[in-house]
Short mmCIF file of C-alpha atoms in Angstrom, two decimals:
data_model
loop_
_atom_site.label_atom_id
_atom_site.label_comp_id
_atom_site.label_asym_id
_atom_site.label_seq_id
_atom_site.Cartn_x
_atom_site.Cartn_y
_atom_site.Cartn_z
CA GLY M 1 98.38 89.63 98.34
CA GLU M 2 99.00 92.20 101.06
CA ASP M 3 96.41 94.93 101.59
CA VAL M 4 99.23 97.26 102.60
CA GLU M 5 102.38 97.32 100.46
CA GLN M 6 105.81 98.74 101.18
CA SER M 7 109.22 98.47 99.60
CA LEU M 8 111.38 96.08 101.61
CA PHE M 9 114.68 97.94 101.92
CA LEU M 10 116.05 101.48 102.07
CA SER M 11 119.67 102.55 102.51
CA VAL M 12 120.39 106.16 103.43
CA ARG M 13 123.46 108.16 104.38
CA GLU M 14 123.61 109.68 107.84
CA GLY M 15 122.33 113.26 107.78
CA ASP M 16 120.25 112.78 104.64
CA SER M 17 116.46 112.52 104.56
CA SER M 18 114.74 109.14 104.39
CA VAL M 19 111.43 108.64 102.62
CA ILE M 20 109.49 105.43 103.16
CA ASN M 21 106.47 104.80 100.97
CA CYS M 22 103.33 102.75 101.49
CA THR M 23 100.19 102.02 99.50
CA TYR M 24 96.95 100.74 101.00
CA THR M 25 93.75 99.43 99.51
CA ASP M 26 90.90 100.14 101.91
CA SER M 27 89.46 103.55 101.08
CA SER M 28 87.37 103.43 104.26
CA SER M 29 90.47 103.37 106.49
CA THR M 30 90.11 106.18 108.97
CA TYR M 31 93.56 106.05 110.57
CA LEU M 32 96.96 105.26 109.08
CA TYR M 33 100.01 104.53 111.21
CA TRP M 34 103.76 104.30 111.15
CA TYR M 35 105.44 101.93 113.60
CA LYS M 36 109.16 101.40 114.24
CA GLN M 37 110.70 98.08 115.27
CA GLU M 38 114.26 97.87 116.53
CA PRO M 39 116.05 94.49 116.64
CA GLY M 40 114.62 92.16 119.27
CA ALA M 41 111.94 94.62 120.33
CA GLY M 42 108.25 95.17 119.87
CA LEU M 43 106.61 97.78 117.67
CA GLN M 44 106.75 101.39 118.79
CA LEU M 45 104.17 103.84 117.48
CA LEU M 46 105.92 106.70 115.70
CA THR M 47 102.97 108.68 114.44
CA TYR M 48 99.53 108.36 112.91
CA ILE M 49 97.33 110.46 110.69
CA PHE M 50 93.60 110.81 110.32
CA SER M 51 92.23 110.18 106.85
CA ASN M 52 90.86 113.73 106.66
CA MET M 53 94.38 115.16 106.89
CA ASP M 54 96.95 115.56 104.12
CA MET M 55 100.03 116.11 106.22
CA LYS M 56 101.26 115.78 109.77
CA GLN M 57 104.61 116.94 111.12
CA ASP M 58 106.18 115.88 114.38
CA GLN M 59 109.76 117.04 114.95
CA ARG M 60 111.91 115.15 112.36
CA LEU M 61 108.95 113.16 111.05
CA THR M 62 106.61 114.25 108.26
CA VAL M 63 103.71 112.11 107.13
CA LEU M 64 102.05 112.77 103.78
CA LEU M 65 98.74 111.20 102.79
CA ASN M 66 97.38 111.10 99.25
CA LYS M 67 93.88 109.66 99.59
CA LYS M 68 93.20 109.69 95.86
CA ASP M 69 96.18 107.40 95.19
CA LYS M 70 95.92 105.61 98.59
CA HIS M 71 99.55 106.50 99.20
CA LEU M 72 101.20 107.23 102.54
CA SER M 73 104.78 108.31 103.08
CA LEU M 74 107.03 108.92 106.06
CA ARG M 75 109.92 111.35 105.77
CA ILE M 76 112.65 111.33 108.40
CA ALA M 77 114.79 114.46 108.31
CA ASP M 78 118.49 114.38 109.27
CA THR M 79 118.55 110.58 109.52
CA GLN M 80 120.69 109.23 112.37
CA THR M 81 122.18 105.80 113.06
CA GLY M 82 119.50 105.31 115.74
CA ASP M 83 116.90 105.46 112.98
CA SER M 84 118.11 102.11 111.60
CA ALA M 85 115.12 99.80 112.11
CA ILE M 86 112.14 98.22 110.39
CA TYR M 87 109.29 100.64 109.69
CA PHE M 88 105.75 99.34 109.34
CA CYS M 89 102.85 101.08 107.70
CA ALA M 90 99.41 100.04 108.97
CA GLU M 91 95.81 100.92 108.23
CA SER M 92 92.98 100.77 110.72
CA MET M 93 90.10 98.53 109.81
CA SER M 94 86.60 99.36 110.94
CA ASP M 95 86.67 97.51 114.26
CA TYR M 96 90.02 98.62 115.70
CA LYS M 97 92.04 95.92 113.99
CA LEU M 98 95.18 96.92 112.10
CA SER M 99 96.41 95.62 108.76
CA PHE M 100 100.19 95.84 108.43
CA GLY M 101 102.57 96.05 105.54
CA ALA M 102 105.59 93.73 105.42
CA GLY M 103 107.90 96.45 106.75
CA THR M 104 110.74 98.49 105.25
CA THR M 105 114.22 97.83 106.64
CA VAL M 106 116.07 101.13 106.84
CA THR M 107 119.86 101.00 107.05
CA VAL M 108 121.72 104.20 107.89
CA ARG M 109 125.33 104.27 106.69
CA ALA M 110 128.01 106.64 107.92
CA ASN R 1 104.67 101.81 134.03
CA ALA R 2 104.79 98.26 132.59
CA GLY R 3 102.37 98.56 129.63
CA VAL R 4 102.03 95.20 127.85
CA THR R 5 104.07 92.35 129.33
CA GLN R 6 104.67 89.05 127.54
CA THR R 7 106.19 85.88 128.93
CA PRO R 8 108.26 83.94 128.11
CA LYS R 9 110.61 85.91 125.85
CA PHE R 10 112.01 82.77 124.19
CA ARG R 11 110.89 79.17 124.00
CA ILE R 12 111.79 76.03 122.08
CA LEU R 13 109.12 73.36 121.75
CA LYS R 14 109.04 69.90 120.27
CA ILE R 15 106.45 69.03 117.64
CA GLY R 16 103.20 68.05 119.33
CA GLN R 17 103.88 69.80 122.62
CA SER R 18 101.54 72.42 123.99
CA MET R 19 102.18 75.74 125.70
CA THR R 20 100.56 79.00 126.71
CA LEU R 21 101.99 82.39 125.85
CA GLN R 22 101.10 84.87 128.55
CA CYS R 23 100.12 88.50 128.01
CA THR R 24 99.03 91.04 130.57
CA GLN R 25 98.41 94.78 130.36
CA ASP R 26 98.01 97.34 133.12
CA MET R 27 96.40 100.15 131.13
CA ASN R 28 92.80 98.96 131.54
CA HIS R 29 92.41 98.68 127.77
CA ASN R 30 89.36 96.84 126.49
CA TYR R 31 90.91 95.72 123.19
CA MET R 32 93.65 93.11 123.10
CA TYR R 33 95.28 91.26 120.21
CA TRP R 34 97.66 88.48 119.30
CA TYR R 35 99.79 88.82 116.17
CA ARG R 36 102.47 86.64 114.67
CA GLN R 37 105.40 88.04 112.73
CA ASP R 38 107.15 85.98 110.10
CA PRO R 39 110.19 87.27 108.16
CA GLY R 40 109.21 89.58 105.31
CA MET R 41 105.50 89.05 105.98
CA GLY R 42 104.51 91.80 108.38
CA LEU R 43 102.19 91.06 111.27
CA LYS R 44 99.20 88.77 110.92
CA LEU R 45 96.30 88.88 113.38
CA ILE R 46 95.63 85.56 115.13
CA TYR R 47 92.89 86.44 117.63
CA TYR R 48 91.52 89.56 119.24
CA SER R 49 89.24 90.53 122.10
CA VAL R 50 87.03 93.56 122.56
CA GLY R 51 86.56 92.98 126.28
CA ALA R 52 86.53 90.40 129.05
CA GLY R 53 84.62 87.30 128.01
CA ILE R 54 84.65 88.17 124.28
CA THR R 55 87.12 86.80 121.72
CA ASP R 56 87.11 86.52 117.95
CA LYS R 57 89.24 85.05 115.18
CA GLY R 58 91.66 87.07 113.13
CA GLU R 59 93.32 86.18 109.82
CA VAL R 60 95.31 83.12 110.96
CA PRO R 61 93.56 81.46 113.95
CA ASN R 62 94.10 77.78 113.07
CA GLY R 63 96.14 75.91 115.68
CA TYR R 64 95.58 78.51 118.40
CA ASN R 65 93.09 79.26 121.15
CA VAL R 66 92.59 82.23 123.44
CA SER R 67 90.61 83.21 126.48
CA ARG R 68 89.85 86.55 128.14
CA SER R 69 88.61 86.02 131.67
CA THR R 70 89.86 89.41 132.90
CA THR R 71 90.52 92.79 131.32
CA GLU R 72 94.24 92.47 132.08
CA ASP R 73 95.09 89.02 130.72
CA PHE R 74 94.87 87.51 127.25
CA PRO R 75 96.75 84.18 127.04
CA LEU R 76 97.37 82.40 123.72
CA ARG R 77 97.35 78.61 123.72
CA LEU R 78 99.08 76.27 121.26
CA GLU R 79 97.66 72.78 121.69
CA LEU R 80 99.74 70.70 119.24
CA ALA R 81 102.80 72.63 118.21
CA ALA R 82 103.77 72.38 114.52
CA PRO R 83 106.89 73.69 112.72
CA SER R 84 104.70 76.20 110.85
CA GLN R 85 104.06 77.92 114.17
CA THR R 86 107.70 78.92 114.52
CA SER R 87 107.42 82.69 114.66
CA VAL R 88 107.61 85.78 116.82
CA TYR R 89 104.37 86.41 118.67
CA PHE R 90 103.28 89.88 119.73
CA CYS R 91 100.51 90.79 122.09
CA ALA R 92 99.01 94.27 121.95
CA SER R 93 96.31 96.29 123.63
CA SER R 94 94.60 99.40 122.36
CA GLN R 95 92.57 102.38 123.40
CA ASN R 96 91.43 105.15 121.06
CA ARG R 97 92.85 103.23 118.09
CA VAL R 98 96.45 103.35 119.34
CA HIS R 99 98.07 99.92 119.71
CA HIS R 100 100.61 99.27 122.45
CA PHE R 101 102.81 96.25 121.84
CA GLY R 102 104.70 93.89 124.11
CA ASP R 103 108.30 92.94 123.34
CA GLY R 104 107.34 89.61 121.82
CA THR R 105 107.83 85.89 122.40
CA ARG R 106 110.25 84.13 120.06
CA LEU R 107 109.00 80.58 119.59
CA SER R 108 110.81 77.79 117.75
CA ILE R 109 109.24 74.40 117.14
CA LEU R 110 111.63 71.60 116.23
#
């Protein structure tokens, strides 16, 4: 099975907050990432967090890391239609390789 | 400010044909990667390189070959195309554990 797991779909109303969840298995992961993929495009790095941090905030984005439960979440405040995309969680393996989840498709409805 | 450039963007191959997917980066990154993305499966690592002249297998290397003669270029070769290789292929480069992705090559094998 996947080393990194995410729910596949999330539907959210415009203006509400979105929360995307991810679990990972490698306790030695030093970096954890959130990438965004819009239709027909490559992956764009949104944010990342070091494993010695619990939280990171960057404008509308808040990342929470629970190392005990190996759980990572991404909260998007005031979700807009431009936030509709696939969001990938990834963990960094020891030699710079990334292991990705299957991606969460976020649909923002008016 | 090109970043990671992949060519072609789209290609249709017949079973048994061969082709090379091109990837070049202008950021002088040592690390480069090839991933494939299948629906609902996330990204799987095919091959990676830690510098010119050095390549190594990822999770799904069968049916592919790579070379890294320069820092800038990391081509991916399919020798005998099979339907199972229908996918979207992403090249990436990294520095300081941050991956930069190209826009992808959409490959169909019929």
